[in-house]
XYZ file of N, CA and C in Angstrom:
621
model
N -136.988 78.915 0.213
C -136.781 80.179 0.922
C -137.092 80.085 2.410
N -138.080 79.241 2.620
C -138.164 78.908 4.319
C -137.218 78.443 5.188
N -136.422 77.431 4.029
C -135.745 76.997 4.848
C -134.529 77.521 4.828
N -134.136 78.202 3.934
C -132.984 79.445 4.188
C -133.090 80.476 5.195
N -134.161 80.920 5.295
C -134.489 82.061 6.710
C -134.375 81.510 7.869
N -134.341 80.478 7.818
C -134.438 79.830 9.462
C -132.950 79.442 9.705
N -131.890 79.016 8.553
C -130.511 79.134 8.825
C -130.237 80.722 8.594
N -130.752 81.241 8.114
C -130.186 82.692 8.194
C -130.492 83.121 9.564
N -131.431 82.765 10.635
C -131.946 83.039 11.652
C -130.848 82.980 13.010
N -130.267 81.422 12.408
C -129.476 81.099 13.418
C -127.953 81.459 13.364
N -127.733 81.449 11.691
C -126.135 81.855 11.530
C -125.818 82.823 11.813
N -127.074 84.204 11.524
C -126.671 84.991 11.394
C -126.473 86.072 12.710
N -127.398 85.533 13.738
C -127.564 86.147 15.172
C -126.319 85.393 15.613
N -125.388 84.556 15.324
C -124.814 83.877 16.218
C -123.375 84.638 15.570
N -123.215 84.098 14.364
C -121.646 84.758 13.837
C -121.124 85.551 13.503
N -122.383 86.804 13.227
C -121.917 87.928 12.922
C -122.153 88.223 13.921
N -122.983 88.203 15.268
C -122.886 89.089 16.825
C -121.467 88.791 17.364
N -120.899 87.469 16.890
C -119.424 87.625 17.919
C -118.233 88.266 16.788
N -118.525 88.457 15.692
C -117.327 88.862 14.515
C -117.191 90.495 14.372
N -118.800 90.718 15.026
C -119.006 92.076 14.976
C -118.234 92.595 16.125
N -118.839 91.672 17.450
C -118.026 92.208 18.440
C -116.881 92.593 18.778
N -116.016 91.560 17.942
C -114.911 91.296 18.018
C -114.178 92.423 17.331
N -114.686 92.494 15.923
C -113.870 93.723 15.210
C -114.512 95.154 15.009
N -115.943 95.437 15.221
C -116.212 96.755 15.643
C -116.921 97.045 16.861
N -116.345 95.982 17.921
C -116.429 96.056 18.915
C -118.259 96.736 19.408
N -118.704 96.090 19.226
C -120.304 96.350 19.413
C -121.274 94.723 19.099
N -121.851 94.463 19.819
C -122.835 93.499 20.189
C -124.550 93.554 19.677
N -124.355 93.412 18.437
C -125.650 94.226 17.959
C -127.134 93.238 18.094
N -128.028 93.868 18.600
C -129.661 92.751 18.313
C -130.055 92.363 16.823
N -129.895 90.875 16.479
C -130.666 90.952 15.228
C -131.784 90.483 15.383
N -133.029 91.098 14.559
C -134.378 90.448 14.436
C -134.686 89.657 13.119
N -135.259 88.257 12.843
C -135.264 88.857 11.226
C -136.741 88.726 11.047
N -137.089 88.548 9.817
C -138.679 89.350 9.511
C -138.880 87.593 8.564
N -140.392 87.580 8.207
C -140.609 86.644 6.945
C -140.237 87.112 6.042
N -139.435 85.918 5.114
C -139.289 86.219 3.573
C -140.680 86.753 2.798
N -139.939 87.554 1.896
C -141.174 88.369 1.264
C -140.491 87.995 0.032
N -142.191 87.951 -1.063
C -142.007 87.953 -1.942
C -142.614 88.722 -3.177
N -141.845 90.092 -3.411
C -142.292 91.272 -3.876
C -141.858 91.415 -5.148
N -142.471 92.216 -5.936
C -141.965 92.699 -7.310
C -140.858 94.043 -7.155
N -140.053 93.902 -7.739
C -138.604 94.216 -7.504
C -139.189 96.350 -7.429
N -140.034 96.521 -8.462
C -140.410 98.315 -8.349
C -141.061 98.369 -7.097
N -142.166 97.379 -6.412
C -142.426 97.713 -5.497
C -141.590 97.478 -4.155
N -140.789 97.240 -4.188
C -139.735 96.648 -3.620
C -139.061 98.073 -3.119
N -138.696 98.643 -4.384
C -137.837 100.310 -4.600
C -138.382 101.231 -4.008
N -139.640 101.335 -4.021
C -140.302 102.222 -3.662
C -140.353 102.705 -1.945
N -140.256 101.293 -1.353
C -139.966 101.606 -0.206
C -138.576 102.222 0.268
N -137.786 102.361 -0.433
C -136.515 102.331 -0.090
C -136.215 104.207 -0.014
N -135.606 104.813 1.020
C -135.187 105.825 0.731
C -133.528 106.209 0.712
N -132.404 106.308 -0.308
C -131.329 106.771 -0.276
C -131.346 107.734 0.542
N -129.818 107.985 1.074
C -128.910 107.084 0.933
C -128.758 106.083 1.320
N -128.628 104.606 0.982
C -128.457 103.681 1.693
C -126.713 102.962 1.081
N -126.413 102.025 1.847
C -124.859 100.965 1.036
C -126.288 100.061 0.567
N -125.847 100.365 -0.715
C -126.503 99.877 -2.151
C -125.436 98.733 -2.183
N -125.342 97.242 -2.155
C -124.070 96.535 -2.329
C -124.594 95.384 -3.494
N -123.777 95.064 -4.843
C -124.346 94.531 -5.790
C -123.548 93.193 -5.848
N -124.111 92.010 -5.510
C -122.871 90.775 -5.460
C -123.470 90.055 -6.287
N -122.773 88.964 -6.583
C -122.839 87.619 -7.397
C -122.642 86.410 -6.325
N -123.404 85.456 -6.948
C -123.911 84.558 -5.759
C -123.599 82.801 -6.562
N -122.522 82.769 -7.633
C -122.048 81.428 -8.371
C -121.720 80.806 -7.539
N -122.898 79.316 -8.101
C -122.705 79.188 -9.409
C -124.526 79.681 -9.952
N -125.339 80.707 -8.865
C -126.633 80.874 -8.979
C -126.813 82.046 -10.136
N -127.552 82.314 -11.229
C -127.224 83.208 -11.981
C -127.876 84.454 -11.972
N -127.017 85.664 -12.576
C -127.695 87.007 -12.261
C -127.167 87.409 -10.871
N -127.521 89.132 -10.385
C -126.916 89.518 -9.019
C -128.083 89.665 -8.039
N -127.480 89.670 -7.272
C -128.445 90.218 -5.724
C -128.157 91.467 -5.588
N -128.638 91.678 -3.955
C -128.092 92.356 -3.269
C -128.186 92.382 -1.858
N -127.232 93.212 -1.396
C -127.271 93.406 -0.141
C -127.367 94.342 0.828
N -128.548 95.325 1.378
C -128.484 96.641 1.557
C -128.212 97.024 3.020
N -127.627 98.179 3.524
C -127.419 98.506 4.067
C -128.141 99.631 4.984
N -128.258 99.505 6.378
C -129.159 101.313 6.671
C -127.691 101.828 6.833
N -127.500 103.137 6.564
C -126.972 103.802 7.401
C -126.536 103.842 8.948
N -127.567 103.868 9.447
C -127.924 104.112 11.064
C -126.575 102.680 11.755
N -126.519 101.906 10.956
C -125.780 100.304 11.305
C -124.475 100.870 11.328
N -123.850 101.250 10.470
C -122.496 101.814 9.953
C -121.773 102.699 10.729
N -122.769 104.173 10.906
C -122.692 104.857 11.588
C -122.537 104.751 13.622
N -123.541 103.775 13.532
C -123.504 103.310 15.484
C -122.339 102.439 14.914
N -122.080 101.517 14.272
C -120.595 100.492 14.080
C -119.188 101.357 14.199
N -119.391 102.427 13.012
C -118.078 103.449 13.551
C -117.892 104.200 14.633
N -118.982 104.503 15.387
C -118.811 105.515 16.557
C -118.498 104.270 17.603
N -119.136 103.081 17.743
C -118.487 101.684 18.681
C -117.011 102.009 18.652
N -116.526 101.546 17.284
C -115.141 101.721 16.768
C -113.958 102.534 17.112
N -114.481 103.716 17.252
C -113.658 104.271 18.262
C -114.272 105.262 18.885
N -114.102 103.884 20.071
C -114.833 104.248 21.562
C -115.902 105.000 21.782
N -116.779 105.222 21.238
C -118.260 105.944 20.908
C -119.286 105.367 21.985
N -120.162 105.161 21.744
C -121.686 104.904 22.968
C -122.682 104.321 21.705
N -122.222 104.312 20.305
C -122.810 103.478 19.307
C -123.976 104.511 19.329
N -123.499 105.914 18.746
C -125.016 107.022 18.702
C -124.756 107.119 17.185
N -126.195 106.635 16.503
C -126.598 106.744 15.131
C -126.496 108.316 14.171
N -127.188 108.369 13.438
C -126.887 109.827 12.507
C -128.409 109.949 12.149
N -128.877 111.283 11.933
C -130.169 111.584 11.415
C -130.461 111.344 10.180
N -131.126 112.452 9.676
C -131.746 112.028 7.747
C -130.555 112.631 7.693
N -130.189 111.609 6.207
C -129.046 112.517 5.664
C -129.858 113.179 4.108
N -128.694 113.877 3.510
C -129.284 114.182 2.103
C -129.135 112.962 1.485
N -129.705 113.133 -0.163
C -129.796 111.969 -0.871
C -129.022 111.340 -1.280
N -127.785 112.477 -2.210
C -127.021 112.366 -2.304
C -125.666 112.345 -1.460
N -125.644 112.239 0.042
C -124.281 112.298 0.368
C -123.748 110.991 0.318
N -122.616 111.102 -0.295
C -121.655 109.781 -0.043
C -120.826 109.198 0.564
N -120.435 107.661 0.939
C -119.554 107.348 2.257
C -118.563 107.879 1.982
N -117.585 108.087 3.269
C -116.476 108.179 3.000
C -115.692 107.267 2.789
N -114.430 107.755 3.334
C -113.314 106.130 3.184
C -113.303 105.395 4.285
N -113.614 105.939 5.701
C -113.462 104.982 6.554
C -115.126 104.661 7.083
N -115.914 105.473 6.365
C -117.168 104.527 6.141
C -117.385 103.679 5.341
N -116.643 103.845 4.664
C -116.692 102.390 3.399
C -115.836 101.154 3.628
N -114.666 101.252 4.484
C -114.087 100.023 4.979
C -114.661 99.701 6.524
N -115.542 100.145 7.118
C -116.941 99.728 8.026
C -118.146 98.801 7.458
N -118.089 99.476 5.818
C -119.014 98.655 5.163
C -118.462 97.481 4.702
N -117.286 97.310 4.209
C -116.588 96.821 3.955
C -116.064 95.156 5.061
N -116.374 95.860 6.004
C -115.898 94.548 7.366
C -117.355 93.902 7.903
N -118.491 94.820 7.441
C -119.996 94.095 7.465
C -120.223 93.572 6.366
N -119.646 93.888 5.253
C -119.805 92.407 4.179
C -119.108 91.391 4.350
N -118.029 91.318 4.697
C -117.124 90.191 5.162
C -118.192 89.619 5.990
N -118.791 89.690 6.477
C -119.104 89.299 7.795
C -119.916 88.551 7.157
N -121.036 89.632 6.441
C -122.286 88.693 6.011
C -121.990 87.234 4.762
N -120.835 87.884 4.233
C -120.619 86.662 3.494
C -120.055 85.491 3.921
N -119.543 85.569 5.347
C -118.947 84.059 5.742
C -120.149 83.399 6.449
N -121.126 84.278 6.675
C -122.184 83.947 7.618
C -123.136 83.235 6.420
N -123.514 83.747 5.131
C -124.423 83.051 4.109
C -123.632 82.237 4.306
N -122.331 81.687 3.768
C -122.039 80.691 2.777
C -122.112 79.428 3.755
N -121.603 80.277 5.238
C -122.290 78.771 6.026
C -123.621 78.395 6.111
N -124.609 79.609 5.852
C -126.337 79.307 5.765
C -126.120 78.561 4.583
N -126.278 78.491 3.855
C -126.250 77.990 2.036
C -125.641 76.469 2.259
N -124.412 76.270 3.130
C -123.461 75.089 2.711
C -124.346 73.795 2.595
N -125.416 73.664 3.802
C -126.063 72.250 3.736
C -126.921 72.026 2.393
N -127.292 73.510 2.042
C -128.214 72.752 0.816
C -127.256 72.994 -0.620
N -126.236 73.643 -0.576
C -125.542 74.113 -1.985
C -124.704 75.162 -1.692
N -122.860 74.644 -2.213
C -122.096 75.563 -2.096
C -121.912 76.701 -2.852
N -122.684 77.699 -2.428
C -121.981 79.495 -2.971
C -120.953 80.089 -2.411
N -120.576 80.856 -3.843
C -119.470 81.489 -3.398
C -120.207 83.296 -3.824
N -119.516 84.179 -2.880
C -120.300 85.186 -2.589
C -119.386 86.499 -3.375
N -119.361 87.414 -4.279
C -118.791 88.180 -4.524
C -119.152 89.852 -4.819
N -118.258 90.579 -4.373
C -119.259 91.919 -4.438
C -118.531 92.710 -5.999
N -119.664 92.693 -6.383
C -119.496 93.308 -7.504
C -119.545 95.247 -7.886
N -120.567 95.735 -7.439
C -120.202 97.368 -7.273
C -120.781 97.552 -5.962
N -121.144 99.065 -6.050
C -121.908 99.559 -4.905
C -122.677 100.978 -5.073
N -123.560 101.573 -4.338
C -124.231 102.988 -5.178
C -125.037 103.145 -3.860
N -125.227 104.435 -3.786
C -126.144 104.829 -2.602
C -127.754 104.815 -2.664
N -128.062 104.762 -4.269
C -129.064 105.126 -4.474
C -129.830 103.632 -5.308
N -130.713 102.507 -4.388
C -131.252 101.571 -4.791
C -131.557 101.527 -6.642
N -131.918 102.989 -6.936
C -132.682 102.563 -8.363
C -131.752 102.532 -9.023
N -130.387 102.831 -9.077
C -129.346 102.325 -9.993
C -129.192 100.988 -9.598
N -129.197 100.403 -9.259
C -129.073 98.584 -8.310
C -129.682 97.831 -9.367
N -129.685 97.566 -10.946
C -130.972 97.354 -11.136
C -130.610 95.817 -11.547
N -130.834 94.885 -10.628
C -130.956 93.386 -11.158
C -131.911 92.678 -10.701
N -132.719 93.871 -11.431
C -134.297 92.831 -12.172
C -135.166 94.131 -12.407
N -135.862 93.733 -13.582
C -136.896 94.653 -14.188
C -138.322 95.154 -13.175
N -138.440 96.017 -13.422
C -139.599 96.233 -11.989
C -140.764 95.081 -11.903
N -141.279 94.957 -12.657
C -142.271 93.704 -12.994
C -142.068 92.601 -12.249
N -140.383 92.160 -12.545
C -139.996 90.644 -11.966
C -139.971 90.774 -10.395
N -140.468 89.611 -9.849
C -140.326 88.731 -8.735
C -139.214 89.101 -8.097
N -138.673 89.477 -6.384
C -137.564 89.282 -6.107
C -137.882 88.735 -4.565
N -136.751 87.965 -4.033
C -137.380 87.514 -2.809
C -136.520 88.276 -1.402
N -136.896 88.711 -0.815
C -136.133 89.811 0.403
C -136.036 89.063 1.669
N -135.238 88.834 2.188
C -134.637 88.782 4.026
C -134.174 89.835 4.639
N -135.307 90.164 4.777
C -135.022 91.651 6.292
C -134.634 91.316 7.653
N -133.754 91.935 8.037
C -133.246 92.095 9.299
C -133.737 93.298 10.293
N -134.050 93.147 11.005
C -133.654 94.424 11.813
C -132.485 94.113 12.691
N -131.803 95.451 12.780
C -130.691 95.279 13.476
C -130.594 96.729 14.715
N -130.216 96.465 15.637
C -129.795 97.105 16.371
C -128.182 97.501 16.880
N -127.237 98.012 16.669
C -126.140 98.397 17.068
C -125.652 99.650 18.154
N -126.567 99.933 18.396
C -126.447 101.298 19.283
C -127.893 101.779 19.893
N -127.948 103.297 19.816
C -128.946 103.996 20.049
C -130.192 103.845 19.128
N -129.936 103.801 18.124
C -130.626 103.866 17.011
C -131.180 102.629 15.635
N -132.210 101.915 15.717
C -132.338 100.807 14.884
C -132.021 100.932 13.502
N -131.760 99.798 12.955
C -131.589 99.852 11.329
C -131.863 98.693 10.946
N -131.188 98.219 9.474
C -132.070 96.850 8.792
C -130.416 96.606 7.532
N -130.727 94.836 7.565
C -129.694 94.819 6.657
C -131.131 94.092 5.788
N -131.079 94.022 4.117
C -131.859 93.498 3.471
C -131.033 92.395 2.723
N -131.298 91.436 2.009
C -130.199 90.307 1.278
C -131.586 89.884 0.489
N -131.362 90.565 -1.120
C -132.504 90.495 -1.680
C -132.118 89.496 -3.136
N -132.623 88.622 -3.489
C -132.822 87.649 -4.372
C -133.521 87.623 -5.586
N -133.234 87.648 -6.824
C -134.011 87.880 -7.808
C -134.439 85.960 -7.979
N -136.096 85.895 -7.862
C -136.376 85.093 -7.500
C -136.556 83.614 -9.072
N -135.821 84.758 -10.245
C -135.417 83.589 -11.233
C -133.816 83.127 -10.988
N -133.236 83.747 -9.874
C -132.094 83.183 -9.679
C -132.165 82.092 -8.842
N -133.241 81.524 -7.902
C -133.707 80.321 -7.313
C -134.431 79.732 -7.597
N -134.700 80.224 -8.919
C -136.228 79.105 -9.673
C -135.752 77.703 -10.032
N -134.840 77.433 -10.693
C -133.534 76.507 -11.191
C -132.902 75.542 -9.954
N -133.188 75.667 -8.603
C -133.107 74.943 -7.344
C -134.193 75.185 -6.633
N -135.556 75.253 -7.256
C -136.978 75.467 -6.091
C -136.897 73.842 -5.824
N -136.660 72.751 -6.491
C -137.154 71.492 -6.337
C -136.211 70.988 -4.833
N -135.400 71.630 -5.183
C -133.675 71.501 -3.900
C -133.930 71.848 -2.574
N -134.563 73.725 -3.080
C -135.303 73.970 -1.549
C -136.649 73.215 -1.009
N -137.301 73.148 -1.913
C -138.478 72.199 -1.186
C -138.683 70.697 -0.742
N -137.626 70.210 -1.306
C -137.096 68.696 -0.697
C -136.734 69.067 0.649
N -135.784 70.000 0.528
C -135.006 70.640 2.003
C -136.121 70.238 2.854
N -136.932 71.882 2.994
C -137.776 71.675 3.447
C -138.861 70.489 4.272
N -138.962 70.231 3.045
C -140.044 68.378 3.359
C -139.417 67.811 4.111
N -138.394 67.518 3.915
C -137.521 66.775 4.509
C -137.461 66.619 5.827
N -136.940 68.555 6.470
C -137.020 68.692 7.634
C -137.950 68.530 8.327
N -139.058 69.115 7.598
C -140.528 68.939 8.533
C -140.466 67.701 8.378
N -140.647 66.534 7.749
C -141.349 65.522 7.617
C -140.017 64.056 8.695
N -139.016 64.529 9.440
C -138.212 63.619 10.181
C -138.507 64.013 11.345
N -139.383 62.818 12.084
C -139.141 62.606 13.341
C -138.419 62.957 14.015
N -137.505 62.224 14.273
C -135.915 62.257 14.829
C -135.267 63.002 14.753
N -135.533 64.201 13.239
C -134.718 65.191 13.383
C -135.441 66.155 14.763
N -136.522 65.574 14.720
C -138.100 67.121 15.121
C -137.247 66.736 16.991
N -136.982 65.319 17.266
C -136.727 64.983 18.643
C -135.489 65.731 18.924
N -134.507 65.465 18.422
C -133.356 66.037 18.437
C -133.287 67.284 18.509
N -133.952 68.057 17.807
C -133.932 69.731 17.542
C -134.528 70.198 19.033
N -135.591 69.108 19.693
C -136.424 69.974 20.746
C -135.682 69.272 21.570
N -134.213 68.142 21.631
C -134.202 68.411 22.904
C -133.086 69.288 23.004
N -132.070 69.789 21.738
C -131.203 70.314 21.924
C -131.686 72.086 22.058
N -132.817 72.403 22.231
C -133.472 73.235 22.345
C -133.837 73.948 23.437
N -134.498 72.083 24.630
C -134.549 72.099 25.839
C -133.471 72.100 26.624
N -132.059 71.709 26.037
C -131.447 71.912 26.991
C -130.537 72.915 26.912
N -130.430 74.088 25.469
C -130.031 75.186 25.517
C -130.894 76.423 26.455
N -132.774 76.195 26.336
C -133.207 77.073 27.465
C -132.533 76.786 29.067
């Protein structure tokens, strides 16, 4: 998982800021946070609907994820979209639901995020990314029992006036079955010289 956050770090500030730009025309800040590793109820609890609840499959890894959405992202993305100043939306109710051309907004930020994993993922193992439903309200989302383990990559994101967060959450028996894969990764990287020279000078000469 470490060493997935740190390609999620770089893919994801880099290819979705110009894909975003490009097609909802907005240049957004991403931050991302440490992987966490929470039990899936306490997980929920933080969460307040409405959010894009997005439920994918991640084969050949088994069981679903997800991928959540704020509001606030969508909303500054559609007002970019046409020609807006990227001004966010307040609390909504619990129940309100996207529309249609909020849902093909959501729709062009999953694209996004999925060409952006599968290039994070490619060096250590090829996934293929698929969205399976969607729901506004996290506690229908349910892939994994509250008890179980899930592992979270928070974003913060900025698109406008107003901050938000994309989450890409992992049920953490769906990476138990490649922990030996990621932690070679890992070792690996830390433990090469040459890679460590290379990285700092291509580092030094990007500052």
């Amino acid at each position: 998982p470490i060493w997935i956050q740190v390609a999620l770090q770089a893919v994801l500030r880099q290819r979705e800021i110009h894909v975003l730009l490009e097609v909802l025309r907005t240049s957004p800040k991403i931050n991302t946070n440490r992987v966490q590793l929470l039990k899936y109820g306490d997980y929920l609890k933080a969460l307040q609907p409405p959010l894009s609840v997005n439920i994918i499959r991640t084969p050949p890894l088994r069981g679903s994820s997800l991928i959540l959405i704020d509001p606030n992202i969508i909303f500054t993305s559609l007002d970019n979209f046409f020609g807006g100043f990227g001004r966010g939306i307040g609390v909504l109710p619990a129940g309100r639901m996207f529309t249609p051309t909020e849902s093909r907004v959501i729709h062009i930020i999953m694209e996004v995020a999925f060409k952006s994993l599968k290039e994070a993922w490619q060096p250590l193992l090829a996934l293929d990314f698929e969205q399976v439903n969607s729901e506004i309200n996290p506690q229908f989302a349910q892939i994994a029992d509250e008890n179980d383990l899930v592992i979270v990559n928070h974003f913060d994101a900025e698109c406008g006036d107003g901050p938000g967060f994309i989450d890409i959450v992992y049920p953490y028996s769906s990476l138990k079955p490649i922990r030996e894969l990621l932690r070679s990764r890992v070792q690996a990287v830390d433990g090469d010289p040459e890679s460590e020279k290379i990285w700092q000078e291509n580092l030094t000469a990007a500052l």
